[in-house]
Coordinates of C-alpha atoms in Angstrom, one line a residue:
Chain A
M12 CA -108.4 -27.2 36.5
A13 CA -112.0 -26.6 37.5
E14 CA -111.3 -23.9 40.1
Q15 CA -109.7 -21.7 37.5
K16 CA -113.1 -21.0 36.0
Q17 CA -114.3 -18.9 39.0
N18 CA -114.1 -15.3 37.9
E19 CA -113.5 -13.9 41.4
R20 CA -110.0 -15.3 41.5
I21 CA -107.6 -12.3 41.8
P22 CA -104.4 -12.6 39.8
T23 CA -101.2 -11.5 41.8
V24 CA -98.4 -12.5 39.4
I25 CA -98.8 -12.7 35.6
A26 CA -95.8 -14.0 33.6
D27 CA -96.2 -13.3 29.9
D28 CA -93.8 -15.2 27.7
V29 CA -90.8 -14.5 29.9
H30 CA -87.3 -15.0 28.4
I31 CA -84.2 -14.6 30.5
V32 CA -80.6 -14.4 29.2
Y33 CA -77.6 -14.3 31.5
R34 CA -74.4 -12.7 30.3
V35 CA -71.5 -14.4 32.0
H36 CA -68.0 -12.7 32.0
G37 CA -64.9 -14.9 32.1
G38 CA -66.9 -17.9 31.1
S39 CA -65.3 -18.3 27.7
T40 CA -63.8 -21.5 26.9
G41 CA -60.3 -20.4 25.8
R42 CA -57.2 -20.6 27.9
G43 CA -57.2 -18.6 31.2
S44 CA -53.8 -16.9 31.0
A45 CA -53.3 -13.2 30.7
T46 CA -51.6 -13.5 27.1
A47 CA -54.5 -15.5 26.0
A48 CA -56.9 -12.8 27.2
L49 CA -55.0 -10.1 25.6
N50 CA -54.7 -12.0 22.4
R51 CA -58.6 -12.3 22.4
I52 CA -59.1 -8.6 23.0
I53 CA -56.5 -7.7 20.2
R54 CA -58.1 -10.0 17.7
R55 CA -61.5 -8.7 18.6
K56 CA -63.0 -12.2 18.8
P57 CA -66.7 -12.0 18.9
G58 CA -67.8 -11.7 22.6
A59 CA -64.5 -11.9 24.0
G60 CA -64.9 -13.5 27.5
V61 CA -68.7 -13.1 27.4
R62 CA -71.2 -16.0 26.9
E63 CA -74.9 -16.0 27.0
V64 CA -77.0 -18.5 28.9
H65 CA -80.6 -18.6 27.9
A66 CA -81.9 -19.6 31.3
V67 CA -85.7 -19.4 30.8
K68 CA -87.4 -19.6 27.5
G69 CA -90.9 -18.4 27.1
V70 CA -92.6 -19.2 30.4
S71 CA -96.2 -17.9 30.9
F72 CA -98.7 -18.5 33.8
T73 CA -100.9 -16.6 36.0
A74 CA -100.8 -17.0 39.8
Y75 CA -103.8 -16.1 42.1
R76 CA -104.2 -14.9 45.5
G77 CA -104.2 -17.7 48.2
E78 CA -102.2 -20.0 46.1
A79 CA -99.0 -21.9 47.1
I80 CA -97.1 -22.7 44.0
G81 CA -94.2 -25.1 44.0
L82 CA -91.5 -25.0 41.4
I83 CA -89.9 -28.2 40.5
G84 CA -87.4 -29.5 37.9
S85 CA -83.8 -30.9 37.8
N86 CA -80.8 -28.7 38.8
G87 CA -80.2 -25.7 36.5
S88 CA -83.7 -25.9 34.9
G89 CA -84.2 -22.2 35.6
K90 CA -86.3 -22.3 38.8
S91 CA -84.3 -19.9 40.8
T92 CA -83.8 -17.6 37.7
L93 CA -87.5 -17.4 37.2
L94 CA -88.3 -16.5 40.8
K95 CA -85.7 -13.7 40.5
A96 CA -87.4 -12.3 37.4
I97 CA -90.8 -12.3 39.2
A98 CA -89.2 -10.5 42.0
G99 CA -87.9 -7.9 39.5
L100 CA -84.3 -8.6 40.5
L101 CA -83.4 -9.8 37.0
P102 CA -84.6 -8.1 33.9
T103 CA -86.4 -10.1 31.3
E104 CA -84.9 -10.3 27.9
R105 CA -88.3 -10.6 26.2
G106 CA -91.8 -10.8 27.7
K107 CA -93.1 -9.1 30.9
V108 CA -93.8 -9.9 34.5
Y109 CA -96.7 -8.2 36.0
T110 CA -97.1 -8.3 39.8
D111 CA -99.3 -6.9 42.6
G112 CA -97.2 -4.9 45.0
Q113 CA -93.6 -5.9 45.5
P114 CA -92.9 -9.6 45.6
S115 CA -90.2 -10.5 48.0
L116 CA -87.7 -13.2 47.6
L117 CA -86.7 -14.9 50.9
G118 CA -83.3 -13.7 50.7
V119 CA -82.4 -11.8 53.8
N120 CA -79.3 -13.7 54.2
A121 CA -77.6 -11.5 51.8
A122 CA -78.0 -8.5 54.0
M123 CA -76.8 -10.4 57.1
M124 CA -73.1 -10.1 58.3
N125 CA -71.4 -13.0 60.0
D126 CA -69.4 -10.7 62.4
L127 CA -72.4 -9.1 63.9
T128 CA -74.5 -10.7 66.6
G129 CA -77.9 -12.3 65.9
E130 CA -79.6 -9.4 67.5
K131 CA -78.1 -6.9 65.2
N132 CA -78.8 -9.0 62.1
V133 CA -82.6 -9.2 63.1
L134 CA -82.6 -5.5 62.9
L135 CA -80.5 -5.3 59.8
G136 CA -82.4 -7.9 58.0
G137 CA -85.6 -6.5 58.8
L138 CA -84.8 -3.0 57.7
A139 CA -83.3 -4.5 54.6
M140 CA -86.7 -6.0 53.8
G141 CA -88.4 -2.7 54.2
M142 CA -89.7 -2.9 57.5
S143 CA -89.6 0.3 59.8
R144 CA -87.5 0.3 62.9
E145 CA -90.7 0.2 65.0
Q146 CA -92.0 -2.7 63.2
V147 CA -88.7 -4.6 63.7
R148 CA -88.8 -3.8 67.4
A149 CA -92.4 -4.9 67.8
R150 CA -91.7 -8.3 66.2
Y151 CA -88.2 -8.9 67.6
Q152 CA -89.2 -11.1 70.4
E153 CA -91.5 -13.2 68.0
I154 CA -88.7 -13.6 65.5
V155 CA -86.3 -14.9 68.0
D156 CA -88.8 -17.2 69.6
F157 CA -89.8 -18.6 66.3
S158 CA -86.1 -19.2 65.3
G159 CA -85.6 -21.1 68.6
I160 CA -82.1 -19.8 68.7
N161 CA -82.3 -19.1 72.4
E162 CA -83.5 -22.5 73.4
K163 CA -80.0 -23.6 74.2
G164 CA -78.7 -20.6 75.9
D165 CA -78.4 -16.9 75.0
F166 CA -77.1 -17.3 71.4
I167 CA -78.7 -14.2 70.0
T168 CA -76.2 -11.9 71.5
L169 CA -73.2 -13.8 69.9
P170 CA -71.8 -13.1 66.3
M171 CA -73.5 -15.1 63.8
R172 CA -70.2 -16.9 62.7
T173 CA -70.4 -18.8 65.9
Y174 CA -73.8 -20.3 64.8
S175 CA -74.1 -23.8 63.3
S176 CA -75.4 -23.8 59.7
G177 CA -78.8 -25.0 60.7
M178 CA -79.2 -22.2 63.5
A179 CA -78.1 -19.5 60.8
A180 CA -80.7 -20.9 58.3
R181 CA -83.4 -20.9 61.0
L182 CA -82.7 -17.3 62.0
R183 CA -82.7 -16.3 58.4
F184 CA -86.2 -17.8 57.8
S185 CA -87.5 -16.4 60.9
I186 CA -86.5 -12.8 59.9
A187 CA -87.9 -13.3 56.3
A188 CA -91.3 -14.8 57.5
A189 CA -91.8 -12.0 60.0
K190 CA -93.0 -9.7 57.4
D191 CA -96.4 -10.0 55.8
H192 CA -95.7 -10.4 52.2
D193 CA -98.2 -10.0 49.3
V194 CA -96.1 -12.5 47.2
L195 CA -93.3 -14.4 49.0
M196 CA -90.9 -16.6 47.2
I197 CA -88.9 -19.3 49.1
D198 CA -85.9 -21.0 47.5
E199 CA -85.1 -24.2 49.1
A200 CA -85.5 -22.9 52.7
L201 CA -87.8 -25.3 54.2
A202 CA -85.3 -28.3 53.8
T203 CA -83.0 -26.6 56.4
G204 CA -83.5 -26.9 60.2
D205 CA -84.5 -29.9 62.3
R206 CA -87.9 -31.7 62.0
A207 CA -89.5 -29.5 64.6
F208 CA -88.5 -26.2 62.9
Q209 CA -89.6 -27.6 59.5
K210 CA -93.2 -28.3 61.0
R211 CA -93.1 -24.7 62.2
S212 CA -92.1 -23.2 58.9
E213 CA -94.7 -25.1 57.0
E214 CA -97.2 -23.8 59.4
R215 CA -96.0 -20.2 58.9
V216 CA -96.2 -20.6 55.1
R217 CA -99.8 -21.8 55.5
Q218 CA -100.5 -18.7 57.5
L219 CA -99.0 -16.4 54.9
R220 CA -101.2 -18.0 52.3
E221 CA -104.3 -17.5 54.3
Q222 CA -103.4 -13.7 54.8
A223 CA -104.4 -13.5 51.0
G224 CA -100.9 -13.8 49.8
T225 CA -99.3 -16.0 47.1
V226 CA -96.3 -18.2 48.0
F227 CA -93.8 -19.6 45.5
L228 CA -91.6 -22.4 46.7
V229 CA -88.6 -23.9 45.1
S230 CA -87.5 -27.4 46.4
H231 CA -86.1 -30.6 45.4
N232 CA -88.0 -32.2 48.4
N233 CA -91.3 -33.5 46.8
R234 CA -92.5 -34.2 50.4
S235 CA -92.3 -30.5 51.3
I236 CA -93.8 -29.5 48.0
R237 CA -96.7 -31.9 48.7
D238 CA -97.2 -30.6 52.2
T239 CA -97.2 -27.0 51.4
C240 CA -98.3 -26.3 47.8
N241 CA -101.6 -26.7 46.1
R242 CA -100.4 -26.1 42.4
V243 CA -97.1 -26.8 40.9
L244 CA -94.9 -25.6 37.9
W245 CA -92.6 -28.1 36.5
L246 CA -89.6 -26.5 34.6
E247 CA -87.1 -28.3 32.5
R248 CA -84.3 -26.6 30.5
G249 CA -86.0 -23.3 31.0
E250 CA -89.3 -24.4 29.6
L251 CA -92.6 -25.0 31.3
M252 CA -93.3 -28.7 31.1
M253 CA -96.5 -28.9 33.2
D254 CA -98.6 -26.7 35.3
G255 CA -101.5 -28.0 37.4
P256 CA -102.6 -29.5 40.7
T257 CA -99.8 -30.6 43.0
E258 CA -100.4 -34.5 43.0
E259 CA -100.8 -34.6 39.3
V260 CA -97.6 -32.8 38.4
V261 CA -95.5 -34.2 41.1
S262 CA -96.4 -37.8 40.1
A263 CA -95.7 -37.1 36.5
Y264 CA -92.3 -35.5 37.6
E265 CA -91.5 -38.6 39.8
K266 CA -92.3 -40.9 36.9
E267 CA -90.0 -39.0 34.6
T268 CA -87.1 -38.8 37.1
A269 CA -87.4 -42.5 38.0
R270 CA -86.6 -43.7 34.6
Chain B
M22 CA -108.8 -19.7 31.6
T23 CA -112.2 -17.9 31.2
V24 CA -111.4 -15.9 28.2
E25 CA -108.4 -15.5 25.8
T26 CA -107.4 -12.1 27.4
P27 CA -103.9 -11.2 26.6
A28 CA -101.8 -10.9 29.7
A29 CA -101.4 -7.2 29.6
E30 CA -105.2 -6.6 29.6
L31 CA -105.7 -8.9 32.6
A32 CA -102.8 -7.1 34.3
A33 CA -104.3 -3.7 33.6
E34 CA -107.7 -4.8 34.8
Y35 CA -106.4 -5.8 38.3
G36 CA -103.9 -3.0 38.6
L37 CA -100.9 -5.1 38.3
S38 CA -97.6 -3.4 37.4
V39 CA -94.5 -4.4 35.5
S40 CA -92.0 -6.1 38.0
G41 CA -88.7 -4.4 38.3
A42 CA -89.5 -1.2 36.4
R43 CA -87.6 2.0 37.1
P44 CA -89.5 4.5 39.2
S45 CA -89.7 8.1 38.4
L46 CA -87.0 10.4 39.9
P47 CA -89.2 12.0 42.5
D48 CA -90.5 8.4 43.6
Y49 CA -87.0 7.1 43.6
A50 CA -85.8 9.8 46.0
R51 CA -88.9 9.2 48.2
Q52 CA -88.2 5.4 48.3
L53 CA -84.5 6.2 49.1
W54 CA -85.7 8.5 52.0
A55 CA -87.9 5.7 53.3
R56 CA -84.9 3.5 53.6
R57 CA -82.8 5.9 55.6
H58 CA -82.8 3.6 58.6
F59 CA -81.6 0.7 56.7
I60 CA -78.8 2.9 55.0
L61 CA -77.7 4.1 58.6
A62 CA -77.9 0.6 60.0
F63 CA -76.0 -0.9 57.1
S64 CA -73.2 1.6 57.3
R65 CA -72.8 1.2 60.9
A66 CA -72.8 -2.6 60.7
K67 CA -70.1 -2.5 58.0
L68 CA -68.1 -0.2 60.2
T69 CA -68.2 -2.4 63.2
A70 CA -67.8 -5.6 61.2
Q71 CA -64.5 -4.2 59.8
Y72 CA -62.4 -4.5 62.9
S73 CA -64.4 -7.2 64.7
Q74 CA -61.9 -10.0 64.1
A75 CA -58.9 -7.9 65.3
K76 CA -57.8 -8.3 68.9
L77 CA -57.6 -4.5 69.4
G78 CA -61.1 -4.2 67.9
Q79 CA -62.4 -0.6 67.4
V80 CA -59.2 0.8 68.5
W81 CA -58.1 0.6 64.9
Q82 CA -60.6 3.1 63.9
V83 CA -58.4 5.7 65.4
A84 CA -54.9 3.9 65.1
T85 CA -55.4 3.3 61.3
P86 CA -55.4 7.2 60.4
L87 CA -52.6 7.8 62.8
L88 CA -50.4 5.2 61.3
N89 CA -51.2 6.7 57.9
A90 CA -50.1 10.2 59.1
A91 CA -47.0 8.7 60.6
V92 CA -45.9 7.2 57.4
Y93 CA -46.4 10.3 55.3
Y94 CA -44.6 12.3 58.0
L95 CA -41.5 9.9 57.5
I96 CA -41.5 10.1 53.9
F97 CA -42.5 13.8 53.1
G98 CA -41.5 15.5 56.4
L99 CA -38.2 13.8 57.1
L100 CA -36.9 12.2 54.0
L101 CA -38.1 14.5 51.3
D102 CA -38.2 17.6 53.7
S103 CA -41.3 19.2 52.3
K104 CA -41.8 20.8 55.4
R105 CA -39.4 23.8 54.9
H106 CA -42.0 25.3 52.5
V107 CA -44.9 25.3 55.2
G108 CA -45.2 28.0 57.7
D109 CA -41.8 28.5 59.6
G110 CA -40.5 25.3 58.4
T111 CA -40.7 23.5 61.7
P112 CA -42.4 20.0 62.3
K113 CA -45.1 21.9 64.6
A114 CA -46.2 23.8 61.6
F115 CA -45.8 20.9 59.1
I116 CA -47.6 18.1 61.1
P117 CA -51.0 19.6 61.4
F118 CA -50.6 20.7 57.6
L119 CA -49.9 17.1 56.5
V120 CA -52.3 15.2 58.7
T121 CA -55.2 17.4 57.7
G122 CA -54.3 16.7 54.1
V123 CA -54.1 13.1 54.5
F124 CA -57.3 12.6 56.4
V125 CA -59.5 14.8 54.1
F126 CA -58.0 13.0 51.0
T127 CA -58.6 9.6 52.5
F128 CA -62.1 10.5 53.2
T129 CA -62.7 11.2 49.5
Q130 CA -60.3 8.2 48.4
S131 CA -62.0 5.7 50.5
S132 CA -65.5 6.7 49.5
A133 CA -64.5 6.3 45.8
M134 CA -62.9 2.8 46.4
A135 CA -66.0 1.8 48.3
G136 CA -68.3 3.2 45.7
V137 CA -66.8 1.4 42.8
R138 CA -67.5 -1.8 44.5
A139 CA -70.8 -0.8 45.9
I140 CA -72.9 -2.8 43.4
S141 CA -70.3 -5.3 42.0
G142 CA -69.1 -6.3 45.5
N143 CA -72.8 -6.7 46.8
L144 CA -74.6 -8.5 43.9
G145 CA -75.8 -11.2 46.4
L146 CA -77.7 -8.3 48.1
V147 CA -78.7 -6.7 45.0
R148 CA -80.0 -10.0 43.5
A149 CA -81.9 -11.0 46.7
L150 CA -83.6 -8.0 47.9
H151 CA -85.6 -5.0 46.9
F152 CA -84.6 -1.5 47.7
P153 CA -83.5 1.6 45.8
R154 CA -79.9 0.6 44.7
A155 CA -78.6 4.0 45.4
A156 CA -78.8 2.8 49.1
L157 CA -75.6 1.0 48.7
P158 CA -73.3 3.9 47.5
V159 CA -75.0 6.3 49.9
S160 CA -74.4 3.8 52.8
F161 CA -70.8 3.3 51.9
A162 CA -70.2 7.1 51.7
L163 CA -71.8 7.3 55.2
Q164 CA -69.6 4.6 56.6
Q165 CA -66.6 6.6 55.4
L166 CA -68.1 9.8 57.0
Q167 CA -68.3 7.9 60.3
Q168 CA -64.9 6.8 59.9
L169 CA -63.6 10.3 59.3
L170 CA -65.2 11.5 62.5
Y171 CA -63.0 9.2 64.4
S172 CA -60.1 10.7 62.5
M173 CA -61.4 14.2 63.2
V174 CA -61.1 13.5 67.0
V175 CA -57.4 12.6 66.3
L176 CA -56.8 15.6 64.2
L177 CA -58.2 18.1 66.7
A178 CA -56.0 16.5 69.2
I179 CA -53.0 16.9 67.0
M180 CA -54.0 20.5 66.4
V181 CA -54.0 21.4 70.1
G182 CA -50.8 19.4 70.5
C183 CA -49.1 21.7 67.8
G184 CA -50.2 24.8 69.5
H185 CA -53.5 25.7 67.6
I186 CA -55.8 26.9 70.4
P187 CA -59.5 25.9 69.6
R188 CA -61.4 29.1 68.2
L189 CA -64.6 30.0 66.4
S190 CA -63.2 29.3 62.9
W191 CA -63.1 25.6 63.8
L192 CA -66.9 25.7 63.4
L193 CA -66.4 26.0 59.6
V194 CA -65.3 22.4 59.6
I195 CA -69.1 21.4 59.6
P196 CA -70.0 23.2 56.2
V197 CA -66.8 21.8 54.7
L198 CA -67.6 18.3 55.8
V199 CA -71.2 18.7 54.6
C200 CA -69.9 19.8 51.1
Q201 CA -67.3 17.0 51.0
F202 CA -69.6 14.4 52.1
L203 CA -72.2 15.4 49.3
F204 CA -69.4 15.4 46.8
N205 CA -68.2 11.9 47.9
T206 CA -71.7 10.5 47.8
G207 CA -72.1 11.7 44.4
L208 CA -68.7 10.4 43.3
A209 CA -69.5 7.1 44.9
M210 CA -72.8 6.8 42.9
V211 CA -71.1 7.6 39.5
L212 CA -68.3 5.0 40.2
A213 CA -70.8 2.6 41.5
R214 CA -72.6 2.6 38.1
L215 CA -69.5 2.5 36.1
G216 CA -68.1 -0.3 38.3
S217 CA -71.3 -2.3 37.9
K218 CA -70.8 -2.4 34.2
T219 CA -66.9 -2.6 34.2
P220 CA -65.7 -4.4 37.2
D221 CA -62.1 -3.8 35.9
L222 CA -62.4 -0.3 37.1
A223 CA -61.8 -1.4 40.7
Q224 CA -58.4 -2.5 39.5
L225 CA -57.5 0.8 37.7
L226 CA -59.0 3.1 40.3
P227 CA -56.1 3.0 42.9
F228 CA -53.7 4.3 40.3
I229 CA -56.1 7.2 39.3
L230 CA -56.5 8.0 43.0
R231 CA -52.9 8.1 43.7
T232 CA -52.3 10.4 40.9
W233 CA -55.2 12.7 42.1
M234 CA -53.6 12.7 45.6
Y235 CA -50.2 14.0 44.3
L236 CA -52.0 16.6 42.3
S237 CA -54.1 17.8 45.2
G238 CA -51.3 19.2 47.6
V239 CA -51.9 16.6 50.3
M240 CA -48.2 16.7 51.6
Y241 CA -47.0 20.0 50.0
P242 CA -48.6 23.7 49.5
L243 CA -50.0 23.2 46.1
I244 CA -50.2 26.6 44.7
N245 CA -46.8 27.7 45.8
N246 CA -45.2 24.6 44.4
L247 CA -46.8 25.1 41.0
K248 CA -45.7 28.6 41.1
R249 CA -42.0 27.5 41.8
M250 CA -42.3 25.3 38.8
H251 CA -43.2 28.4 36.7
A252 CA -46.7 27.0 35.8
S253 CA -48.9 29.3 33.9
P254 CA -51.6 30.9 36.0
M255 CA -54.4 29.1 34.1
V256 CA -52.7 25.7 35.1
V257 CA -52.5 26.9 38.7
D258 CA -56.2 27.8 38.7
L259 CA -57.4 24.6 37.1
V260 CA -55.2 22.3 39.3
S261 CA -56.1 24.2 42.6
A262 CA -59.9 24.1 41.6
N263 CA -59.9 20.3 41.8
P264 CA -62.3 19.2 44.5
A265 CA -59.9 17.3 46.6
A266 CA -57.7 20.4 46.8
V267 CA -60.5 22.7 47.5
Y268 CA -61.7 20.5 50.5
I269 CA -58.2 20.1 51.8
D270 CA -57.4 24.0 51.6
L271 CA -60.7 24.8 53.2
M272 CA -60.3 22.4 56.0
R273 CA -56.7 23.7 56.7
F274 CA -58.1 27.3 56.6
S275 CA -60.9 26.4 59.2
L276 CA -58.5 24.8 61.6
M277 CA -55.3 26.7 61.2
G278 CA -56.2 30.0 59.5
H279 CA -54.0 31.3 56.8
V280 CA -50.9 29.1 56.5
K281 CA -47.8 31.0 55.4
G282 CA -46.6 29.7 52.1
A283 CA -50.0 28.0 51.3
P284 CA -52.5 30.5 50.0
L285 CA -56.1 29.7 49.3
P286 CA -57.2 29.4 45.7
H287 CA -59.7 31.9 44.2
H288 CA -63.5 31.5 45.0
V289 CA -62.7 28.6 47.2
W290 CA -66.1 28.4 49.0
L291 CA -68.0 28.8 45.8
L292 CA -65.9 25.9 44.3
A293 CA -66.7 23.9 47.5
I294 CA -70.4 24.2 47.1
G295 CA -70.4 23.9 43.4
W296 CA -68.6 20.6 43.4
A297 CA -70.9 19.4 46.1
V298 CA -74.1 20.4 44.2
V299 CA -73.0 19.2 40.7
L300 CA -71.7 15.8 41.9
G301 CA -74.3 15.3 44.5
I302 CA -77.3 15.8 42.3
G303 CA -75.7 14.8 39.0
G304 CA -74.3 11.5 40.6
F305 CA -77.8 10.7 41.8
I306 CA -79.4 11.3 38.5
Y307 CA -76.7 9.3 36.7
F308 CA -77.0 6.4 39.1
W309 CA -80.9 6.4 38.9
K310 CA -80.8 6.2 35.0
A311 CA -79.5 2.6 35.2
E312 CA -81.5 1.5 38.3
E313 CA -83.2 -1.4 36.6
Q314 CA -80.0 -2.9 35.2
Y315 CA -78.0 -3.4 38.4
G316 CA -77.5 -7.0 39.2
R317 CA -78.0 -8.4 35.9
G318 CA -75.9 -11.1 34.4

């Protein structure tokens, strides 16, 4: 890791021994009936109906400006959870996450409503990400063009429930990518859409990086990790297995999973 | 790594801050104000999305409160005959009295119900995006306010239809609504925090709200009814000081003047402002205190 020796590299995200514990209600293994639940409450069994899941166990790393960092690992290894903690959306149990500005998770889909038109969702999604009304208006055409929603007719004025899943995913990515983020985190978004759209989104991720930002990408698609990232973190069972240049880590990961 | 600097020192050197920490109260209020367009857009979107699948569409905005009032008139006006205690005992006196009560109480009731689910029902949003979480309960209270404005149009039409000619005191409706909206928003924020910790509250709340409704004189004159039951003056004062009763009585007073058989409680304007300030500010502070915990686990 020769490039890390340069002193002028500016850190944007520092994770310091981060532990994350989920508390899940209704996850207990007992019978699900009402009498069983009552029985548990009356007997005051320890943690009635609550189970703890230790999703991330002591992860530390420092991310720098201009990096695109891929997160890989099998399902349930804690990748998405770690991203949410970096975004400050999940509190850490122990350890701390330090960030420059406000990292944003590419998650506008949560603010969007299927019963509203694509047009209204662009406004709502933009506002939800913290853009002003003027900013959304100024970028509106850019967002619609990028998504390619209107390539096959005037779809943007139809309710989103009429969209195909690919169209909806494209609109979501376009809205999220319209804002200039200091730290942007993308969870499995590049795998959606057709080939032409994937190319466009990879291009946009590269642009965001060049605007002195840091990009995190969670994906099970090793090809899209190779195409977009220059550094990769490999998580397994909530622990950091490997941290290094893309080719090195992805090859090791492929070797491990091929067995 | 160049040196073995602890992460905290490196963070301090480059001015990085802890992710997800709770901002100070003034900062929090500022952030919330900065999100006012989102709050408004979100409440409007919720309002339109509500009936977008129905054939009649937005007509339901007006039809729902009307049907509500019709059901209560059937039960309390015709079957239980509460109307003989109001005014001269005719439907013309009772209908505006009842409909005002139903609409004003529904405003608080639906704000409370939306508030208790504001966080627990929107975990996806809370876990995906960054914004002051108070934006959610405020937005839901605002949605109910917009819903109420539709109902007010219906209410004013009923008033005119029952012989109440528009007059200057109708303008008092505005301060009453401002106070009630502040109270509702505070209530929604308190319930949002409680509901995020204990989702079971959403199951319990309808029963509490129904009890509250019967205690607030929605369909009968509260003070006179209590007096007929020989309640002690202290009980009368306490029950009639409850915020729902206060806002209902003031709305009736603004629109219909003094109703025979339904006197106003003491210090009613002070109570209206007091409830609004206490719940509005108190609810905001109470909600802010748990800001960093919403969306957990």
